[in-house]
Amino acid sequence: MENNFLFNPDENRNYQMTKVLDCNAYTKKFGVTLSEADALTLMESRSATLRDQQRVEFGEGILPKIISAFCDSAYIYQDNYLDMLQTLQDIFYLYKNESLDELSDDELIKYMREEFEGKCQGSLEYLEDTSLAEFARAIRKRSHGFLGKKEEE
Amino acid sequence: MNNLICRYTVQELLPVVSFLSEKFTGRESTSVTYERANQLMGAVIYCINKNPDAQTFKSAQSAYTKGYKLLVEKVKSTKALFEQIQEEFISFGNRAYYETVTKGMPAFFIKYDPRFNPLNKVLTLDYPTIIPVHNLEGVDAIHQYLLYISLEQDFLKAFAGSDIERVLAGYHPQYEDLFINLAQIIYRNVIGCLIADKNILDLQLDSGDLEEIKKFLKDKTKSELVNNIHVLTEVMVKKSFENNRDLLEYLWADGNDFCAEIINARENNCLESIFYICNN
């Protein structure tokens, strides 16, 4: 509750940018870093994705977690780093919705990372359209979120 | 949710919504859907509005915390009211009445979520009260509904169960399966008894009484009828129900409709569709 400044849109953006840029200290040993312009692009992309996916985000956002999970990937290097992060962020919010919010952020990121490195071999298309689609279907199938379904069982 | 008004700005409310969102997700998700955020914002405003002196609080968070406590207190008092009603509740064979009160209400107290979804009434409240509670939300609706049910029970229990069932069967042979308000039907027959100068506790009207009622209604305008029936209702409440003003107000909520129906029945010569004649 102390972080009331986070609810001022400009201050919130600055705070999140700082958090994203702070990740450079950790990611530079893997040969990937973000410039301020990159961080701003990611912030804008985040706002657009949240709007598209009809979600509201509080706090520092998901990007620092995505960065720390994917920065050491064999398929990510400086040239594709920004594009990859943008797409991973889009995929993340899409599948938060597709999994009916039954997964925590950490669970979803962990699964994304495992599939990206394994079956997908660095293909974001495969990750989005095949791996995560199957995963989300499986989650929806056993979801108890719908009351009627729970009572039937 | 859209009807909720709050003295705090969205900027002031957002930290409270964020706090509630963290609680809801157990800090396992940084984002929630629009629907969920809308629900949580509704919960915050609902709790703040529970405070009669919300404007005296320094922040929306402290107003919310106090309001939440008041909400929990209201749930407790509503449960106590329900338990009191449940002890001597009689449904007179009407299934909707029985199921709404006896089965629905306990489910409400199990499923109601004052923290994250206090606006949800949980129940569809199939048994219709004379004054609807659709304009109220959450526990406010249930509390008001139970107050009306309590008034109805006080009213109905003044009569013998067999007499009530006889009048209801006169209204419709399958009254048990209908979604009707029992007190309204009995009240109308009580007024019939008063017009015909019969003992209201017997709830007995015969064809001679119907003639008396017709004489009473002859040439009366709607406003005259409204006045007369209001006076009769007052007399009934004063004499038989210890001048319970809440009961008067509750029953009289049906007054205008009742008078319109009487005038319609008078014009179509079918008063027996309102005042049920006993054939034995």
Short mmCIF file of C-alpha atoms in Angstrom, two decimals:
data_model
loop_
_atom_site.label_atom_id
_atom_site.label_comp_id
_atom_site.label_asym_id
_atom_site.label_seq_id
_atom_site.Cartn_x
_atom_site.Cartn_y
_atom_site.Cartn_z
CA MET A 1 0.00 0.00 0.00
CA GLU A 2 2.97 2.32 0.39
CA ASN A 3 3.58 2.35 -3.36
CA ASN A 4 0.73 4.70 -4.15
CA PHE A 5 2.89 6.42 -6.76
CA LEU A 6 2.47 3.26 -8.86
CA PHE A 7 -1.06 4.35 -9.66
CA ASN A 8 0.10 7.47 -11.41
CA PRO A 9 0.46 6.25 -15.04
CA ASP A 10 3.71 8.17 -15.78
CA GLU A 11 5.40 7.27 -12.52
CA ASN A 12 4.27 3.69 -12.91
CA ARG A 13 5.85 3.50 -16.37
CA ASN A 14 9.11 4.97 -15.08
CA TYR A 15 9.14 2.55 -12.18
CA GLN A 16 8.59 -0.43 -14.46
CA MET A 17 11.23 0.80 -16.91
CA THR A 18 13.74 1.07 -14.09
CA LYS A 19 12.91 -2.48 -13.01
CA VAL A 20 13.40 -3.73 -16.58
CA LEU A 21 16.67 -1.85 -17.00
CA ASP A 22 17.88 -3.19 -13.64
CA CYS A 23 17.75 -6.64 -15.21
CA ASN A 24 20.67 -5.68 -17.48
CA ALA A 25 23.02 -6.14 -14.57
CA TYR A 26 22.11 -9.82 -14.51
CA THR A 27 21.54 -10.45 -18.23
CA LYS A 28 24.74 -8.88 -19.57
CA LYS A 29 26.72 -11.96 -18.62
CA PHE A 30 24.58 -13.82 -21.18
CA GLY A 31 25.36 -11.22 -23.81
CA VAL A 32 21.95 -9.54 -23.88
CA THR A 33 20.97 -6.07 -22.66
CA LEU A 34 18.19 -3.55 -23.25
CA SER A 35 18.59 0.14 -23.97
CA GLU A 36 16.20 2.76 -22.57
CA ALA A 37 14.50 2.93 -25.97
CA ASP A 38 14.06 -0.87 -25.92
CA ALA A 39 12.57 -0.71 -22.43
CA LEU A 40 10.17 2.00 -23.57
CA THR A 41 9.15 -0.11 -26.58
CA LEU A 42 8.47 -3.03 -24.23
CA MET A 43 6.36 -0.81 -21.96
CA GLU A 44 4.28 0.37 -24.90
CA SER A 45 3.90 -3.15 -26.18
CA ARG A 46 2.86 -4.27 -22.68
CA SER A 47 0.11 -1.64 -22.49
CA ALA A 48 -1.21 -2.64 -25.92
CA THR A 49 -1.19 -6.34 -25.06
CA LEU A 50 -2.93 -5.80 -21.74
CA ARG A 51 -5.59 -3.81 -23.54
CA ASP A 52 -5.99 -6.49 -26.23
CA GLN A 53 -6.18 -9.27 -23.68
CA GLN A 54 -8.45 -7.20 -21.42
CA ARG A 55 -6.27 -7.53 -18.37
CA VAL A 56 -5.19 -5.13 -15.64
CA GLU A 57 -1.73 -5.37 -14.13
CA PHE A 58 -0.60 -4.09 -10.76
CA GLY A 59 2.89 -3.72 -9.38
CA GLU A 60 6.14 -4.09 -11.25
CA GLY A 61 4.71 -6.25 -14.05
CA ILE A 62 5.77 -9.55 -15.51
CA LEU A 63 8.71 -8.46 -17.70
CA PRO A 64 11.48 -8.82 -15.09
CA LYS A 65 10.38 -12.43 -14.53
CA ILE A 66 10.26 -13.17 -18.26
CA ILE A 67 13.69 -11.60 -18.73
CA SER A 68 15.24 -13.58 -15.90
CA ALA A 69 13.69 -16.85 -17.18
CA PHE A 70 14.69 -16.44 -20.82
CA CYS A 71 17.90 -14.41 -20.84
CA ASP A 72 20.14 -17.48 -20.78
CA SER A 73 18.25 -19.29 -23.56
CA ALA A 74 20.33 -20.79 -26.32
CA TYR A 75 17.92 -19.33 -28.86
CA ILE A 76 18.05 -15.74 -27.66
CA TYR A 77 20.86 -13.34 -28.58
CA GLN A 78 21.24 -9.60 -28.69
CA ASP A 79 19.85 -9.19 -32.24
CA ASN A 80 16.54 -10.90 -31.52
CA TYR A 81 16.34 -10.10 -27.79
CA LEU A 82 13.84 -7.24 -27.98
CA ASP A 83 11.55 -8.99 -30.49
CA MET A 84 11.62 -12.19 -28.48
CA LEU A 85 10.72 -10.40 -25.25
CA GLN A 86 7.87 -8.55 -26.94
CA THR A 87 6.41 -11.77 -28.33
CA LEU A 88 6.96 -13.71 -25.10
CA GLN A 89 5.14 -10.99 -23.23
CA ASP A 90 2.21 -11.17 -25.71
CA ILE A 91 2.10 -14.96 -25.44
CA PHE A 92 2.24 -14.80 -21.66
CA TYR A 93 -0.86 -12.59 -21.31
CA LEU A 94 -2.70 -14.53 -24.01
CA TYR A 95 -2.21 -17.79 -22.16
CA LYS A 96 -3.04 -16.29 -18.78
CA ASN A 97 -6.48 -15.81 -20.28
CA GLU A 98 -6.53 -19.09 -22.18
CA SER A 99 -5.71 -21.02 -19.01
CA LEU A 100 -8.58 -19.25 -17.20
CA ASP A 101 -6.11 -17.83 -14.68
CA GLU A 102 -5.70 -21.31 -13.23
CA LEU A 103 -1.91 -21.01 -13.51
CA SER A 104 0.29 -18.76 -11.44
CA ASP A 105 2.73 -16.47 -13.28
CA ASP A 106 5.67 -18.61 -12.24
CA GLU A 107 4.05 -21.85 -13.39
CA LEU A 108 3.24 -20.42 -16.81
CA ILE A 109 6.70 -18.90 -17.29
CA LYS A 110 8.36 -22.13 -16.19
CA TYR A 111 6.31 -24.15 -18.68
CA MET A 112 6.97 -21.63 -21.46
CA ARG A 113 10.69 -21.76 -20.79
CA GLU A 114 10.81 -25.59 -20.74
CA GLU A 115 8.87 -25.92 -23.99
CA PHE A 116 10.79 -23.09 -25.69
CA GLU A 117 14.10 -24.75 -24.93
CA GLY A 118 12.83 -28.28 -25.58
CA LYS A 119 10.12 -29.21 -28.04
CA CYS A 120 9.88 -25.79 -29.67
CA GLN A 121 13.64 -25.41 -30.22
CA GLY A 122 13.33 -21.67 -29.99
CA SER A 123 10.26 -21.31 -32.22
CA LEU A 124 7.79 -18.85 -30.73
CA GLU A 125 5.15 -19.86 -33.31
CA TYR A 126 5.34 -23.47 -32.18
CA LEU A 127 5.26 -22.37 -28.55
CA GLU A 128 2.17 -20.23 -29.07
CA ASP A 129 0.17 -22.31 -31.53
CA THR A 130 0.98 -25.85 -30.46
CA SER A 131 2.61 -26.33 -27.06
CA LEU A 132 0.70 -23.74 -25.09
CA ALA A 133 -2.54 -24.35 -26.97
CA GLU A 134 -2.46 -28.02 -25.93
CA PHE A 135 -1.46 -27.11 -22.41
CA ALA A 136 -4.28 -24.57 -22.03
CA ARG A 137 -6.80 -27.08 -23.42
CA ALA A 138 -5.70 -29.62 -20.82
CA ILE A 139 -6.05 -27.04 -18.06
CA ARG A 140 -9.51 -25.98 -19.18
CA LYS A 141 -10.58 -29.62 -19.28
CA ARG A 142 -9.80 -30.21 -15.63
CA SER A 143 -10.68 -26.72 -14.45
CA HIS A 144 -13.16 -26.49 -11.61
CA GLY A 145 -13.77 -22.86 -12.27
CA PHE A 146 -17.20 -23.49 -13.77
CA LEU A 147 -19.57 -24.34 -10.94
CA GLY A 148 -21.87 -26.55 -13.03
CA LYS A 149 -18.98 -28.74 -14.05
CA LYS A 150 -17.85 -29.17 -10.48
CA GLU A 151 -21.31 -30.23 -9.39
CA GLU A 152 -21.59 -32.73 -12.26
CA GLU A 153 -18.41 -34.41 -11.06
CA MET B 1 -21.32 -2.10 -10.16
CA ASN B 2 -22.01 0.69 -12.61
CA ASN B 3 -24.57 2.15 -10.22
CA LEU B 4 -22.12 2.41 -7.36
CA ILE B 5 -21.05 5.91 -6.47
CA CYS B 6 -18.04 6.64 -4.32
CA ARG B 7 -16.55 9.84 -2.99
CA TYR B 8 -13.01 8.70 -3.71
CA THR B 9 -11.38 9.10 -7.12
CA VAL B 10 -10.30 6.10 -9.19
CA GLN B 11 -6.71 7.12 -8.45
CA GLU B 12 -7.40 6.77 -4.72
CA LEU B 13 -9.30 3.50 -5.13
CA LEU B 14 -6.73 1.72 -7.29
CA PRO B 15 -4.27 0.99 -4.45
CA VAL B 16 -7.10 -0.71 -2.55
CA VAL B 17 -8.05 -2.73 -5.64
CA SER B 18 -4.40 -3.68 -6.04
CA PHE B 19 -4.28 -4.79 -2.39
CA LEU B 20 -7.41 -6.88 -2.92
CA SER B 21 -6.06 -8.29 -6.18
CA GLU B 22 -2.89 -9.41 -4.40
CA LYS B 23 -5.00 -11.14 -1.78
CA PHE B 24 -7.19 -12.72 -4.45
CA THR B 25 -4.30 -14.13 -6.46
CA GLY B 26 -2.22 -14.96 -3.40
CA ARG B 27 0.54 -12.83 -5.00
CA GLU B 28 0.87 -15.54 -7.65
CA SER B 29 -0.33 -13.37 -10.51
CA THR B 30 0.54 -9.76 -11.27
CA SER B 31 -2.48 -9.29 -13.52
CA VAL B 32 -6.21 -10.00 -13.47
CA THR B 33 -8.90 -9.90 -16.13
CA TYR B 34 -11.10 -6.82 -16.63
CA GLU B 35 -14.05 -8.76 -15.20
CA ARG B 36 -12.11 -9.61 -12.06
CA ALA B 37 -10.77 -6.07 -11.68
CA ASN B 38 -14.32 -4.78 -12.12
CA GLN B 39 -15.56 -7.19 -9.47
CA LEU B 40 -12.80 -6.16 -7.06
CA MET B 41 -13.44 -2.47 -7.68
CA GLY B 42 -17.13 -3.15 -6.96
CA ALA B 43 -16.13 -4.90 -3.72
CA VAL B 44 -14.03 -1.91 -2.63
CA ILE B 45 -16.75 0.65 -3.39
CA TYR B 46 -19.44 -1.51 -1.77
CA CYS B 47 -17.43 -1.78 1.45
CA ILE B 48 -16.56 1.92 1.49
CA ASN B 49 -20.23 2.78 1.02
CA LYS B 50 -21.08 0.62 4.04
CA ASN B 51 -19.48 3.41 6.10
CA PRO B 52 -22.01 6.08 7.01
CA ASP B 53 -19.06 8.40 7.74
CA ALA B 54 -16.78 7.35 4.86
CA GLN B 55 -15.81 10.95 4.14
CA THR B 56 -14.10 11.32 7.52
CA PHE B 57 -11.41 8.76 6.70
CA LYS B 58 -7.98 9.89 5.62
CA SER B 59 -7.60 7.33 2.87
CA ALA B 60 -9.72 5.00 0.78
CA GLN B 61 -7.85 2.07 2.34
CA SER B 62 -8.89 2.94 5.91
CA ALA B 63 -12.47 3.61 4.78
CA TYR B 64 -12.44 0.23 3.04
CA THR B 65 -11.07 -1.59 6.10
CA LYS B 66 -13.74 -0.10 8.34
CA GLY B 67 -16.44 -0.77 5.73
CA TYR B 68 -15.35 -4.39 5.40
CA LYS B 69 -15.71 -4.85 9.16
CA LEU B 70 -19.20 -3.35 9.02
CA LEU B 71 -20.06 -5.68 6.13
CA VAL B 72 -18.97 -8.74 8.11
CA GLU B 73 -21.08 -7.51 11.03
CA LYS B 74 -24.05 -7.18 8.71
CA VAL B 75 -23.56 -10.74 7.44
CA LYS B 76 -23.56 -11.92 11.07
CA SER B 77 -26.72 -9.99 11.93
CA THR B 78 -28.39 -11.29 8.76
CA LYS B 79 -27.50 -14.83 9.76
CA ALA B 80 -28.97 -14.24 13.24
CA LEU B 81 -32.15 -12.89 11.63
CA PHE B 82 -32.35 -15.95 9.39
CA GLU B 83 -31.89 -18.35 12.31
CA GLN B 84 -34.67 -16.58 14.16
CA ILE B 85 -37.00 -16.88 11.13
CA GLN B 86 -36.00 -20.47 10.48
CA GLU B 87 -37.05 -21.63 13.97
CA GLU B 88 -40.75 -21.21 13.26
CA PHE B 89 -40.87 -20.84 9.53
CA ILE B 90 -44.01 -22.15 7.80
CA SER B 91 -44.18 -22.39 4.01
CA PHE B 92 -47.86 -23.42 3.82
CA GLY B 93 -46.93 -26.01 1.21
CA ASN B 94 -45.59 -23.51 -1.34
CA ARG B 95 -42.46 -25.02 -2.80
CA ALA B 96 -40.78 -21.79 -3.89
CA TYR B 97 -41.30 -20.30 -0.41
CA TYR B 98 -39.89 -23.43 1.26
CA GLU B 99 -36.91 -23.82 -1.03
CA THR B 100 -35.92 -20.14 -1.07
CA VAL B 101 -35.93 -19.81 2.70
CA THR B 102 -35.10 -23.26 4.00
CA LYS B 103 -32.65 -24.42 1.33
CA GLY B 104 -31.46 -21.24 -0.36
CA MET B 105 -30.61 -19.13 2.67
CA PRO B 106 -28.18 -21.62 4.29
CA ALA B 107 -26.44 -21.87 0.89
CA PHE B 108 -26.13 -18.10 0.82
CA PHE B 109 -24.24 -18.06 4.10
CA ILE B 110 -21.91 -20.79 2.83
CA LYS B 111 -21.20 -19.24 -0.56
CA TYR B 112 -21.31 -15.51 0.11
CA ASP B 113 -17.88 -13.95 -0.35
CA PRO B 114 -17.71 -10.61 1.51
CA ARG B 115 -14.03 -10.10 0.71
CA PHE B 116 -13.89 -10.54 -3.05
CA ASN B 117 -17.47 -10.58 -4.30
CA PRO B 118 -19.77 -8.86 -1.79
CA LEU B 119 -22.12 -7.58 -4.50
CA ASN B 120 -23.18 -11.08 -5.41
CA LYS B 121 -26.55 -12.07 -3.94
CA VAL B 122 -25.76 -15.75 -4.66
CA LEU B 123 -29.50 -16.58 -4.66
CA THR B 124 -32.13 -15.91 -7.31
CA LEU B 125 -34.76 -15.37 -4.56
CA ASP B 126 -37.47 -17.19 -6.51
CA TYR B 127 -40.17 -16.54 -3.93
CA PRO B 128 -41.36 -13.01 -4.73
CA THR B 129 -41.80 -10.55 -1.89
CA ILE B 130 -44.40 -7.77 -2.25
CA ILE B 131 -41.61 -5.19 -2.38
CA PRO B 132 -38.84 -6.50 -4.65
CA VAL B 133 -35.23 -6.31 -3.52
CA HIS B 134 -33.70 -6.26 -7.01
CA ASN B 135 -32.36 -2.74 -6.51
CA LEU B 136 -30.17 -3.92 -3.63
CA GLU B 137 -26.91 -5.82 -3.85
CA GLY B 138 -25.22 -8.58 -1.87
CA VAL B 139 -26.04 -9.04 1.78
CA ASP B 140 -28.15 -5.85 1.77
CA ALA B 141 -30.60 -7.56 -0.57
CA ILE B 142 -30.68 -10.73 1.50
CA HIS B 143 -31.09 -8.83 4.77
CA GLN B 144 -33.98 -6.78 3.39
CA TYR B 145 -35.53 -9.91 1.87
CA LEU B 146 -35.39 -11.67 5.25
CA LEU B 147 -36.95 -8.65 6.96
CA TYR B 148 -39.85 -8.89 4.49
CA ILE B 149 -40.11 -12.65 5.03
CA SER B 150 -40.18 -12.03 8.78
CA LEU B 151 -43.02 -9.51 8.39
CA GLU B 152 -44.91 -11.97 6.18
CA GLN B 153 -44.49 -14.74 8.71
CA ASP B 154 -45.78 -12.50 11.50
CA PHE B 155 -48.77 -11.68 9.32
CA LEU B 156 -49.52 -15.21 8.12
CA LYS B 157 -49.11 -16.83 11.52
CA ALA B 158 -52.03 -14.78 12.84
CA PHE B 159 -54.30 -17.10 10.85
CA ALA B 160 -54.89 -20.83 11.11
CA GLY B 161 -52.73 -22.79 8.67
CA SER B 162 -55.74 -24.69 7.33
CA ASP B 163 -57.56 -21.40 6.59
CA ILE B 164 -54.56 -20.05 4.73
CA GLU B 165 -54.24 -23.22 2.68
CA ARG B 166 -57.97 -23.09 1.89
CA VAL B 167 -57.71 -19.52 0.59
CA LEU B 168 -54.58 -20.34 -1.40
CA ALA B 169 -56.29 -23.39 -2.92
CA GLY B 170 -59.14 -21.06 -3.85
CA TYR B 171 -56.61 -18.82 -5.61
CA HIS B 172 -55.23 -21.75 -7.59
CA PRO B 173 -55.54 -25.51 -7.01
CA GLN B 174 -51.81 -25.92 -7.65
CA TYR B 175 -50.73 -22.97 -5.53
CA GLU B 176 -47.94 -25.15 -4.12
CA ASP B 177 -46.05 -24.98 -7.41
CA LEU B 178 -46.60 -21.32 -8.23
CA PHE B 179 -44.18 -18.45 -7.71
CA ILE B 180 -46.70 -16.29 -5.87
CA ASN B 181 -46.62 -14.13 -2.78
CA LEU B 182 -48.76 -15.81 -0.14
CA ALA B 183 -49.14 -12.78 2.14
CA GLN B 184 -50.51 -10.70 -0.74
CA ILE B 185 -53.31 -13.21 -1.43
CA ILE B 186 -54.23 -13.52 2.23
CA TYR B 187 -54.08 -9.74 2.72
CA ARG B 188 -56.55 -9.21 -0.12
CA ASN B 189 -58.96 -11.68 1.45
CA VAL B 190 -58.57 -10.03 4.83
CA ILE B 191 -59.61 -6.75 3.23
CA GLY B 192 -62.59 -8.59 1.73
CA CYS B 193 -63.52 -9.79 5.23
CA LEU B 194 -63.23 -6.26 6.61
CA ILE B 195 -65.45 -4.83 3.86
CA ALA B 196 -68.04 -7.57 4.47
CA ASP B 197 -67.71 -7.01 8.22
CA LYS B 198 -66.60 -10.58 8.88
CA ASN B 199 -64.08 -11.84 11.40
CA ILE B 200 -60.77 -11.51 9.60
CA LEU B 201 -59.22 -14.42 11.46
CA ASP B 202 -61.69 -16.83 9.82
CA LEU B 203 -60.78 -15.76 6.28
CA GLN B 204 -64.27 -16.92 5.24
CA LEU B 205 -66.26 -15.21 2.51
CA ASP B 206 -69.48 -16.50 0.99
CA SER B 207 -71.57 -15.33 -1.94
CA GLY B 208 -73.57 -13.02 0.36
CA ASP B 209 -70.36 -11.36 1.44
CA LEU B 210 -69.41 -10.87 -2.19
CA GLU B 211 -72.66 -8.95 -2.70
CA GLU B 212 -71.72 -6.77 0.28
CA ILE B 213 -68.33 -6.11 -1.28
CA LYS B 214 -69.97 -5.22 -4.60
CA LYS B 215 -72.24 -2.72 -2.80
CA PHE B 216 -69.24 -1.21 -1.06
CA LEU B 217 -67.33 -0.84 -4.32
CA LYS B 218 -70.22 0.55 -6.35
CA ASP B 219 -69.47 3.92 -7.98
CA LYS B 220 -66.21 4.35 -6.10
CA THR B 221 -63.41 6.04 -7.98
CA LYS B 222 -59.91 4.63 -7.78
CA SER B 223 -58.69 7.35 -5.42
CA GLU B 224 -61.67 6.83 -3.11
CA LEU B 225 -61.01 3.13 -3.13
CA VAL B 226 -57.31 3.64 -2.40
CA ASN B 227 -58.22 5.81 0.60
CA ASN B 228 -60.81 3.36 1.90
CA ILE B 229 -58.58 0.34 1.57
CA HIS B 230 -55.68 2.16 3.16
CA VAL B 231 -57.88 2.97 6.15
CA LEU B 232 -59.02 -0.65 6.35
CA THR B 233 -55.41 -1.86 6.21
CA GLU B 234 -54.49 0.56 9.00
CA VAL B 235 -57.39 -0.68 11.11
CA MET B 236 -56.35 -4.28 10.55
CA VAL B 237 -52.73 -3.62 11.46
CA LYS B 238 -53.73 -1.58 14.52
CA LYS B 239 -56.20 -4.12 15.87
CA SER B 240 -54.57 -7.41 15.01
CA PHE B 241 -50.86 -6.68 14.58
CA GLU B 242 -49.99 -4.29 17.41
CA ASN B 243 -49.88 -1.37 15.00
CA ASN B 244 -46.77 -2.73 13.29
CA ARG B 245 -45.95 0.15 10.92
CA ASP B 246 -43.41 -1.90 8.98
CA LEU B 247 -46.07 -4.47 8.24
CA LEU B 248 -48.49 -1.74 7.17
CA GLU B 249 -45.91 -0.26 4.82
CA TYR B 250 -45.05 -3.69 3.43
CA LEU B 251 -48.63 -4.77 2.77
CA TRP B 252 -49.62 -1.37 1.47
CA ALA B 253 -46.91 -1.59 -1.19
CA ASP B 254 -49.46 -3.76 -2.99
CA GLY B 255 -52.25 -1.21 -2.39
CA ASN B 256 -52.35 0.59 -5.74
CA ASP B 257 -52.15 -2.61 -7.78
CA PHE B 258 -54.79 -4.17 -5.56
CA CYS B 259 -57.19 -1.26 -6.11
CA ALA B 260 -56.60 -1.29 -9.87
CA GLU B 261 -57.35 -5.01 -9.94
CA ILE B 262 -60.52 -4.51 -7.87
CA ILE B 263 -61.78 -1.85 -10.28
CA ASN B 264 -61.00 -4.06 -13.23
CA ALA B 265 -62.75 -7.03 -11.57
CA ARG B 266 -65.76 -4.85 -10.70
CA GLU B 267 -66.08 -3.71 -14.31
CA ASN B 268 -65.81 -7.25 -15.59
CA ASN B 269 -68.03 -8.65 -12.86
CA CYS B 270 -65.45 -11.14 -11.62
CA LEU B 271 -64.69 -10.04 -8.06
CA GLU B 272 -64.49 -13.69 -7.01
CA SER B 273 -61.13 -13.82 -8.80
CA ILE B 274 -59.78 -11.55 -6.04
CA PHE B 275 -61.91 -12.46 -3.03
CA TYR B 276 -62.17 -16.24 -2.84
CA ILE B 277 -65.53 -17.67 -1.92
CA CYS B 278 -65.71 -20.59 0.48
CA ASN B 279 -68.00 -23.30 -0.91
CA ASN B 280 -68.51 -25.41 2.21
#
